[in-house]
């Protein structure tokens, strides 16, 4: 439902349903369903489609900064966390009493953190620092460095995975 | 512990990178705001990822049990830093079953406060088990990394067969020299009345039978049978078995052997064991509870080992089968080697009783006429084998699954009585 809300929001915000936004919404929801059914590898694509739909809204519409973006970001993160939670519970291990309650509060904490982070990003973006190629290049370098860092983190020393 | 990234790490990292790049390309802070939480989770998760300091211990509430008993297992998990979520799975050996508690289970281990997983296992089949193979999977607080380990914390568990209590056992034809509960055929000092004979100088006054002496006009004394012990060897044929589902003729034999051994030890007899199969094993006869435990432990290791080499009774050392010992054989009569070995034992003068642990109930007659004909021929062939034993004076009885062993033993006892009294 939350994901459907996320898909509907950009569509509702465009005057006349733009084809690009509609494609994003359908794709996002279409990929989210298999993710919920257990194909968790479809989730990043579903989230990317929903995020793309949201980004397409601004590409089409332009205009002022959307102050609801942190809420959208928090909702997107919550959707992701809930799908991974459901996926974890598909394993045969039965959760001990209280474990799911703790995780629920953990997801809430994530949502609050995401809200704060999004707001912080929007706040920083409102500060005028000028612009130019240098700043753009710094941003690109930062993004590339982040990708390299994450790739290094993903590399593991795993040999085999026991069946639980 | 091996560390592995969960799919979440890749997904979040990819989304963060994609969002940040899209934000740069589009020049929109909203897109960066979407990506920032994912990037933050990844960065915090990477910083917080540490090898879990988990200590695991497995305890069984006992090391010995009977078939059908419940055994408590406790898995203790301890961590100084604590763990958000740990999945614990105890590998339960075949023959044991979890009847209480969850396995696998996911739980939290608080810092410096041990958490426990308590399970109850039911022993469904006799055997020597090793419990303690535990698979652990710990997730970090952000769920980005998972640490896995398979621990070997072996705890031995012996499950003894639940043997039938036997009130009447096959009595050996010959006894040994030590005192016991078996009435010897010879005459001597004892309680059981044997005969009367005329008084001879040296006889004790208390042995005079005054009533008989008064009738005959001279002194007559009572003679008695002494109570002696006997040597009993249980011969278990483990060349092959007939099986249907979890039950087999070997299981039936092992349970019967345990009952017989316990019964004879209770009568203060010396008991021995010969496991005659792909692997030939033996225990020399001895008496007492220690011997019972030794023999039952040997029984637990009994299994079918395929071997096509011809094996005769010569393989068994002479001391294992003492002269005048009663040999109680438990065999499904499926392998020529054991059939021949038992006939060989009889030819060497051993007091032999054979319990034919019938494989017939384990076999399906088959759907068509040819199968059913083969089934009938097979049963006839088994009757021929039994007739061969009876022909050489061996008491043999067919014992089918579901009937009490004591009924089969009664048949053997009756047969032996008939043979003895002509």
XYZ file of C-alpha atoms in Angstrom:
586
model
C 0.000 0.000 0.000
C 2.827 2.304 0.865
C 4.483 1.507 -2.455
C 1.210 2.125 -4.273
C 1.050 5.492 -2.561
C 4.577 6.210 -3.693
C 3.690 5.250 -7.256
C 0.530 7.356 -7.187
C 2.092 10.504 -5.763
C 4.126 11.636 -8.829
C 1.309 10.596 -11.130
C -1.159 12.678 -9.134
C 1.226 15.625 -9.112
C 1.472 15.866 -12.915
C -1.154 17.733 -14.819
C -2.505 15.114 -17.130
C -0.873 11.760 -16.586
C 2.448 11.901 -18.358
C 3.384 8.714 -20.181
C 6.863 8.600 -18.603
C 5.488 8.854 -15.076
C 2.878 6.218 -15.827
C 5.534 3.831 -17.129
C 7.564 4.370 -13.936
C 4.556 3.717 -11.723
C 3.538 0.547 -13.559
C 7.108 -0.725 -13.717
C 7.696 0.005 -10.030
C 4.581 -1.778 -8.894
C 5.087 -4.576 -11.404
C 8.547 -5.290 -10.024
C 7.525 -4.917 -6.416
C 5.009 -7.748 -6.597
C 7.584 -10.444 -7.451
C 9.848 -8.997 -4.757
C 7.062 -9.477 -2.236
C 6.494 -12.988 -3.539
C 10.093 -13.910 -2.705
C 12.162 -12.748 -5.698
C 14.015 -10.204 -3.606
C 16.430 -9.425 -6.441
C 13.567 -7.554 -8.155
C 13.317 -5.076 -5.270
C 16.183 -2.717 -6.247
C 14.697 -2.432 -9.731
C 11.260 -1.713 -8.280
C 12.690 0.973 -6.013
C 14.725 2.389 -8.878
C 11.571 2.537 -11.019
C 9.636 4.315 -8.272
C 12.527 6.721 -7.703
C 12.823 7.196 -11.473
C 9.148 7.995 -11.655
C 9.640 10.610 -8.973
C 12.676 12.032 -10.780
C 10.762 12.059 -14.070
C 8.185 14.265 -12.431
C 10.770 17.012 -12.009
C 12.269 16.426 -15.411
C 8.833 17.063 -16.871
C 7.589 19.696 -14.523
C 10.652 21.553 -13.271
C 9.855 24.351 -10.875
C 10.439 24.666 -7.132
C 11.985 22.112 -4.823
C 9.456 19.535 -3.599
C 9.502 19.781 0.197
C 7.788 16.389 0.427
C 10.905 14.656 -0.965
C 12.185 13.578 2.529
C 8.820 11.925 3.212
C 8.994 10.181 -0.149
C 12.578 9.076 0.621
C 11.582 7.773 4.065
C 8.629 5.894 2.576
C 10.878 4.375 -0.100
C 13.312 3.163 2.569
C 10.479 1.758 4.672
C 9.148 -0.163 1.650
C 12.611 -1.621 1.108
C 13.010 -2.536 4.786
C 9.590 -4.172 4.937
C 10.289 -6.288 1.849
C 13.631 -7.436 3.269
C 11.957 -8.177 6.585
C 9.360 -10.310 4.830
C 12.147 -12.048 2.934
C 14.060 -12.795 6.145
C 10.962 -14.313 7.684
C 10.590 -16.641 4.725
C 13.533 -18.627 6.122
C 12.583 -21.594 8.287
C 13.951 -19.984 11.472
C 11.104 -19.104 13.805
C 11.587 -15.682 15.430
C 11.776 -15.656 19.203
C 9.113 -13.593 20.991
C 9.891 -9.875 20.896
C 12.271 -10.082 17.950
C 9.763 -8.759 15.413
C 8.678 -5.969 17.746
C 12.291 -4.811 18.001
C 12.634 -4.929 14.238
C 9.450 -2.923 13.809
C 10.874 -0.178 15.996
C 14.099 -0.463 14.040
C 12.209 0.240 10.800
C 10.514 3.215 12.437
C 13.931 4.509 13.462
C 15.143 4.086 9.891
C 12.144 6.095 8.660
C 12.846 8.913 11.094
C 16.533 8.874 10.145
C 15.664 8.933 6.427
C 13.293 11.832 7.000
C 15.998 13.764 8.811
C 18.627 12.957 6.184
C 16.335 14.007 3.340
C 15.483 17.228 5.111
C 19.154 17.873 5.731
C 19.955 17.343 2.042
C 17.205 19.719 0.980
C 18.370 22.219 3.592
C 21.944 22.080 2.352
C 20.812 22.371 -1.248
C 19.027 25.645 -0.425
C 22.338 27.187 0.659
C 23.843 28.930 -2.328
C 27.453 27.916 -2.871
C 27.681 29.141 -6.412
C 28.315 26.491 -9.032
C 30.610 25.603 -11.820
C 32.410 22.670 -13.369
C 34.642 22.177 -10.319
C 31.736 21.569 -7.982
C 30.073 19.278 -10.561
C 33.300 17.311 -10.943
C 33.590 17.019 -7.156
C 30.085 15.605 -7.028
C 30.786 13.070 -9.753
C 34.041 12.067 -8.073
C 32.194 11.672 -4.779
C 29.564 9.445 -6.361
C 32.188 7.312 -8.137
C 34.199 6.999 -4.901
C 31.081 5.863 -3.111
C 30.465 3.175 -5.742
C 34.073 1.947 -5.441
C 33.825 1.922 -1.651
C 30.611 -0.061 -1.752
C 31.980 -2.529 -4.282
C 34.902 -3.161 -1.933
C 32.548 -3.681 0.964
C 30.396 -6.127 -0.958
C 33.406 -8.326 -1.711
C 33.405 -10.983 0.970
C 35.411 -13.928 2.094
C 32.434 -16.201 2.065
C 33.137 -19.828 1.204
C 29.806 -21.463 1.558
C 26.462 -20.730 3.096
C 24.784 -23.247 5.404
C 21.126 -24.005 4.888
C 19.028 -22.565 7.695
C 32.955 -17.149 10.969
C 32.554 -16.371 7.301
C 31.194 -12.956 6.390
C 28.877 -12.424 3.478
C 27.041 -9.397 2.155
C 23.282 -9.683 2.052
C 21.381 -8.708 -1.126
C 20.343 -5.608 0.779
C 23.861 -4.172 0.713
C 24.128 -4.390 -3.059
C 20.626 -3.025 -3.529
C 21.089 -0.056 -1.217
C 24.536 0.747 -2.573
C 23.297 0.594 -6.132
C 20.266 2.741 -5.385
C 22.407 5.291 -3.537
C 24.907 5.521 -6.398
C 22.176 5.708 -9.014
C 20.275 8.364 -7.092
C 23.334 10.514 -6.493
C 24.359 10.354 -10.135
C 20.790 11.077 -11.241
C 20.707 14.037 -8.881
C 23.887 15.380 -10.464
C 22.624 14.854 -13.982
C 19.178 16.334 -13.376
C 20.434 18.981 -10.970
C 17.559 18.248 -8.601
C 18.128 18.018 -4.831
C 14.958 15.899 -4.388
C 16.618 12.982 -6.171
C 19.679 13.322 -3.930
C 17.335 13.403 -0.943
C 15.890 10.055 -2.124
C 19.321 8.490 -2.427
C 20.835 9.941 0.744
C 19.077 7.622 3.275
C 20.200 4.548 1.348
C 23.757 5.873 1.205
C 23.637 6.662 4.907
C 22.430 3.146 5.806
C 25.217 1.619 3.723
C 27.901 3.839 5.246
C 26.723 3.285 8.810
C 26.348 -0.443 8.173
C 29.869 -0.663 6.764
C 31.276 1.224 9.746
C 29.358 -0.836 12.289
C 30.126 -4.229 10.695
C 32.255 -6.291 13.058
C 32.943 -9.948 13.516
C 30.466 -11.185 16.136
C 32.016 -12.263 19.424
C 29.668 -15.149 19.881
C 30.344 -18.078 22.161
C 28.199 -21.153 21.798
C 27.854 -24.122 24.136
C 25.691 -27.220 23.772
C 24.571 -29.303 26.719
C 22.516 -32.477 26.881
C 20.642 -33.257 30.052
C 21.907 -36.854 29.877
C 24.184 -39.075 27.878
C 22.140 -42.265 27.957
C 18.497 -42.786 27.171
C 16.055 -45.447 26.140
C 14.148 -45.505 22.895
C 11.165 -43.187 23.211
C 12.736 -41.080 25.953
C 12.933 -37.313 25.692
C 16.322 -35.660 25.972
C 16.746 -31.985 26.778
C 19.217 -29.970 24.702
C 20.313 -26.498 25.662
C 22.261 -24.233 23.339
C 23.763 -21.261 25.170
C 24.758 -18.159 23.219
C 26.872 -15.475 24.801
C 28.205 -12.227 23.362
C 29.913 -9.279 25.058
C 28.746 -6.749 22.437
C 25.407 -8.416 21.837
C 23.822 -9.426 18.551
C 20.662 -8.078 16.967
C 19.559 -11.300 15.369
C 21.073 -14.754 15.396
C 19.609 -17.768 13.661
C 20.493 -21.023 15.360
C 19.945 -24.452 13.918
C 20.827 -27.702 15.606
C 21.465 -30.512 13.152
C 19.356 -33.304 14.563
C 20.669 -36.759 13.662
C 18.316 -39.165 11.975
C 16.699 -41.250 14.708
C 16.088 -38.237 16.933
C 13.250 -35.756 16.500
C 12.531 -32.332 17.936
C 9.307 -32.528 19.930
C 9.524 -29.298 21.897
C 11.073 -25.946 21.017
C 11.767 -24.309 17.683
C 14.578 -25.434 15.447
C 15.863 -23.361 13.694
C 15.113 -20.274 15.699
C 15.998 -16.595 15.338
C 16.717 -14.691 18.530
C 18.480 -11.666 19.943
C 21.523 -12.005 22.162
C 21.692 -9.024 24.522
C 25.137 -7.727 25.541
C 26.643 -9.746 28.391
C 23.407 -11.640 28.925
C 23.442 -15.179 27.609
C 20.503 -16.319 25.549
C 19.473 -19.952 25.364
C 17.688 -22.212 22.951
C 16.027 -25.104 24.736
C 14.893 -28.110 22.742
C 13.477 -31.486 23.596
C 14.478 -34.382 21.387
C 12.692 -37.695 21.273
C 14.833 -40.727 20.637
C 12.928 -42.662 18.025
C 15.556 -45.252 17.243
C 18.326 -46.918 19.203
C 21.872 -46.030 18.317
C 24.989 -44.120 19.245
C 24.532 -40.490 18.258
C 26.609 -37.361 18.345
C 24.554 -34.228 18.954
C 26.112 -30.796 18.702
C 26.419 -29.721 15.100
C 25.107 -26.176 15.229
C 24.733 -23.759 12.319
C 24.840 -20.109 13.317
C 23.884 -17.125 11.198
C 24.237 -13.668 12.743
C 22.992 -10.479 11.096
C 24.355 -7.044 11.854
C 22.105 -4.270 13.101
C 21.551 -2.831 9.599
C 21.064 -6.243 8.009
C 23.794 -5.617 5.443
C 26.186 -8.370 6.457
C 25.657 -11.861 7.658
C 28.179 -13.979 9.555
C 27.880 -17.728 9.338
C 29.545 -20.621 11.029
C 28.971 -24.318 11.437
C 30.142 -25.404 14.844
C 31.014 -28.920 15.916
C 30.341 -29.236 19.628
C 30.000 -32.993 19.886
C 28.009 -34.389 22.762
C 27.675 -38.189 22.698
C 24.276 -39.683 23.247
C 23.561 -43.368 23.508
C 20.023 -44.493 22.956
C 19.478 -48.027 24.139
C 16.838 -50.250 22.590
C 13.679 -50.488 24.633
C 13.770 -54.177 25.331
C 10.851 -56.376 26.218
C 10.878 -57.691 29.774
C 11.221 -61.445 29.532
C 9.850 -63.491 32.402
C 10.785 -66.868 31.004
C 14.071 -67.454 29.279
C 15.468 -70.438 27.395
C 17.246 -72.581 29.945
C 20.667 -73.858 28.939
C 21.115 -77.635 28.791
C 24.386 -77.408 30.671
C 25.457 -75.130 33.468
C 28.851 -73.910 34.598
C 30.558 -74.343 37.953
C 29.721 -71.035 39.619
C 26.575 -70.414 41.576
C 23.689 -68.788 39.815
C 19.984 -69.120 39.253
C 19.899 -71.964 36.761
C 19.025 -75.374 38.157
C 21.798 -77.748 37.115
C 21.042 -81.175 35.715
C 23.661 -82.736 37.976
C 22.996 -83.523 41.621
C 24.660 -81.723 44.469
C 24.088 -79.098 47.137
C 21.080 -77.037 46.252
C 17.444 -76.288 46.945
C 15.643 -77.967 44.055
C 14.665 -81.551 44.911
C 16.177 -84.110 42.525
C 15.850 -87.646 43.840
C 16.001 -90.063 46.803
C 18.808 -92.502 47.495
C 19.780 -94.805 50.359
C 21.783 -93.301 53.175
C 25.550 -93.676 52.948
C 28.034 -92.907 55.725
C 28.988 -89.227 55.582
C 25.527 -87.982 54.603
C 24.220 -85.187 56.774
C 21.357 -85.919 59.114
C 19.362 -82.953 57.836
C 19.216 -84.548 54.376
C 17.439 -87.662 55.622
C 13.910 -87.942 54.273
C 12.163 -89.339 57.367
C 8.879 -90.072 55.667
C 10.523 -92.180 52.924
C 12.802 -93.829 55.466
C 9.794 -94.834 57.635
C 8.022 -96.352 54.637
C 11.052 -98.335 53.483
C 12.387 -99.329 56.907
C 15.862 -97.960 56.200
C 17.393 -94.520 55.937
C 16.945 -92.611 52.696
C 18.269 -89.161 51.911
C 17.120 -86.369 49.565
C 19.256 -85.364 46.631
C 19.140 -81.881 45.152
C 20.042 -80.017 41.993
C 22.544 -77.263 42.656
C 21.887 -73.727 41.372
C 24.575 -72.784 38.934
C 25.206 -70.083 36.421
C 25.388 -70.627 32.686
C 27.195 -69.170 29.719
C 24.865 -67.609 27.193
C 26.055 -66.165 23.918
C 23.701 -64.048 21.831
C 24.481 -64.515 18.172
C 23.202 -61.629 16.057
C 23.108 -62.067 12.300
C 23.853 -58.718 10.690
C 24.679 -59.808 7.160
C 21.452 -58.453 5.808
C 18.075 -57.192 6.925
C 14.545 -56.773 5.680
C 13.326 -53.212 5.965
C 10.024 -51.416 5.680
C 10.191 -47.713 6.389
C 12.054 -46.936 9.562
C 11.680 -50.450 10.987
C 13.747 -53.443 10.013
C 14.394 -57.013 11.037
C 17.748 -55.859 12.439
C 16.001 -53.387 14.767
C 13.767 -56.193 15.924
C 16.815 -58.422 16.494
C 18.717 -55.759 18.427
C 15.748 -55.106 20.717
C 15.347 -58.829 21.304
C 19.067 -59.224 21.980
C 18.973 -56.407 24.538
C 16.039 -58.069 26.298
C 17.686 -61.479 26.315
C 20.995 -60.122 27.574
C 19.338 -58.161 30.370
C 17.319 -61.235 31.328
C 20.331 -63.553 31.536
C 22.447 -60.996 33.407
C 19.578 -60.773 35.888
C 19.923 -64.519 36.408
C 23.630 -64.036 37.175
C 24.652 -65.855 34.023
C 27.713 -64.969 32.021
C 26.675 -63.347 28.745
C 28.633 -62.912 25.546
C 27.874 -61.471 22.149
C 28.729 -62.320 18.580
C 27.773 -59.911 15.827
C 28.059 -62.030 12.717
C 27.857 -60.010 9.537
C 29.908 -57.928 7.142
C 31.975 -57.064 10.181
C 32.329 -59.836 12.743
C 32.469 -58.581 16.311
C 32.400 -60.396 19.593
C 32.577 -60.003 23.354
C 33.754 -62.816 25.580
C 31.198 -63.980 28.148
C 31.310 -62.305 31.550
C 28.772 -61.545 34.212
C 27.497 -58.429 35.924
C 26.006 -55.095 34.977
C 29.262 -53.824 33.504
C 29.173 -56.643 31.004
C 25.561 -55.805 30.199
C 26.532 -52.208 29.407
C 29.486 -53.405 27.340
C 27.327 -55.773 25.341
C 24.532 -53.260 24.813
C 27.109 -50.673 23.694
C 28.362 -53.239 21.208
C 24.792 -53.785 20.061
C 24.409 -50.053 19.360
C 27.215 -50.240 16.832
C 25.514 -53.048 14.957
C 24.793 -52.156 11.382
C 24.492 -53.850 8.053
C 27.828 -53.791 6.272
C 27.811 -55.241 2.809
C 30.468 -57.869 2.404
C 30.555 -60.688 -0.101
C 33.440 -62.634 1.454
C 32.552 -66.056 2.775
C 32.656 -66.104 6.558
C 32.522 -69.140 8.729
C 32.370 -69.820 12.417
C 36.159 -70.316 12.432
C 36.532 -66.538 12.517
C 35.268 -66.426 16.084
C 37.966 -67.044 18.711
C 37.354 -70.193 20.795
C 37.050 -68.306 24.097
C 34.040 -66.383 22.834
C 32.005 -69.572 22.518
C 32.811 -71.599 25.648
C 31.938 -75.297 25.682
C 28.459 -75.994 27.076
C 27.365 -72.428 26.339
C 23.837 -71.784 25.198
C 23.895 -69.923 21.891
C 20.737 -67.948 21.170
C 20.809 -66.903 17.549
C 18.707 -64.046 16.173
C 18.674 -64.255 12.423
C 16.334 -63.462 9.542
C 17.730 -66.536 7.710
C 18.413 -64.432 4.647
C 22.086 -65.082 4.207
C 23.592 -68.506 3.511
C 26.703 -67.649 5.494
C 24.841 -67.257 8.769
C 22.588 -70.257 8.045
C 25.666 -72.422 7.464
C 27.554 -70.975 10.446
C 24.706 -71.855 12.788
C 24.480 -75.406 11.445
C 28.230 -75.616 11.903
C 27.861 -74.512 15.524
C 25.307 -77.237 16.113
C 27.593 -79.802 14.492
C 30.270 -78.799 16.996
C 27.945 -79.681 19.846
C 26.799 -76.262 20.989
C 23.438 -75.912 22.645
C 21.729 -73.803 19.994
C 18.361 -72.062 19.910
C 17.429 -70.049 16.840
C 14.908 -67.238 16.766
C 14.053 -66.628 13.128
C 13.370 -62.883 13.048
C 10.925 -63.193 10.199
C 11.508 -60.881 7.236
C 8.132 -61.929 5.789
C 6.096 -59.023 7.247
C 8.618 -56.589 5.746
C 8.189 -57.983 2.231
C 5.391 -57.079 -0.150
C 3.844 -60.058 -2.001
C 3.719 -57.978 -5.164
C 0.853 -56.984 -7.427
C 0.910 -59.664 -10.098
C 0.627 -63.421 -10.099
C 4.305 -64.099 -10.793
C 5.364 -61.913 -7.873
C 2.948 -63.650 -5.558
C 4.169 -67.039 -6.722
C 7.752 -65.993 -6.019
C 6.656 -64.772 -2.604
C 5.088 -68.143 -1.789
C 8.151 -70.011 -3.055
C 10.357 -67.834 -0.892
C 8.254 -68.679 2.166
C 8.473 -72.379 1.310
C 12.227 -72.055 0.986
C 12.352 -70.531 4.454
C 10.338 -73.450 5.802
C 12.872 -75.832 4.260
C 15.685 -74.014 6.081
C 13.808 -74.235 9.371
C 13.189 -77.958 8.766
C 16.943 -78.430 8.267
C 17.555 -76.954 11.701
C 14.867 -79.050 13.322
C 16.330 -82.105 11.618
C 19.578 -81.668 13.502
C 17.786 -81.067 16.799
C 17.964 -77.285 16.869
C 14.975 -75.535 18.352
C 13.907 -72.852 15.916
C 10.938 -70.538 15.970
C 9.665 -67.907 13.583
C 9.186 -64.590 15.337
C 7.075 -62.070 13.455
C 6.965 -58.342 14.009
C 4.145 -57.391 16.355
C 4.129 -60.584 18.374
C 5.841 -60.537 21.761
C 9.254 -62.134 21.967
C 8.178 -64.029 25.039
C 5.673 -65.995 22.933
C 8.415 -67.029 20.529
C 10.651 -68.027 23.428
C 7.875 -70.162 24.910
C 7.758 -72.109 21.641
C 11.512 -72.679 21.806
C 11.264 -73.772 25.426
C 8.447 -76.202 24.587
C 10.406 -77.618 21.653
C 13.480 -78.163 23.830
C 11.373 -79.834 26.499
C 9.897 -82.174 23.899
C 13.335 -83.056 22.528
C 14.746 -83.660 26.004
C 11.927 -85.913 27.145
C 11.765 -87.760 23.851
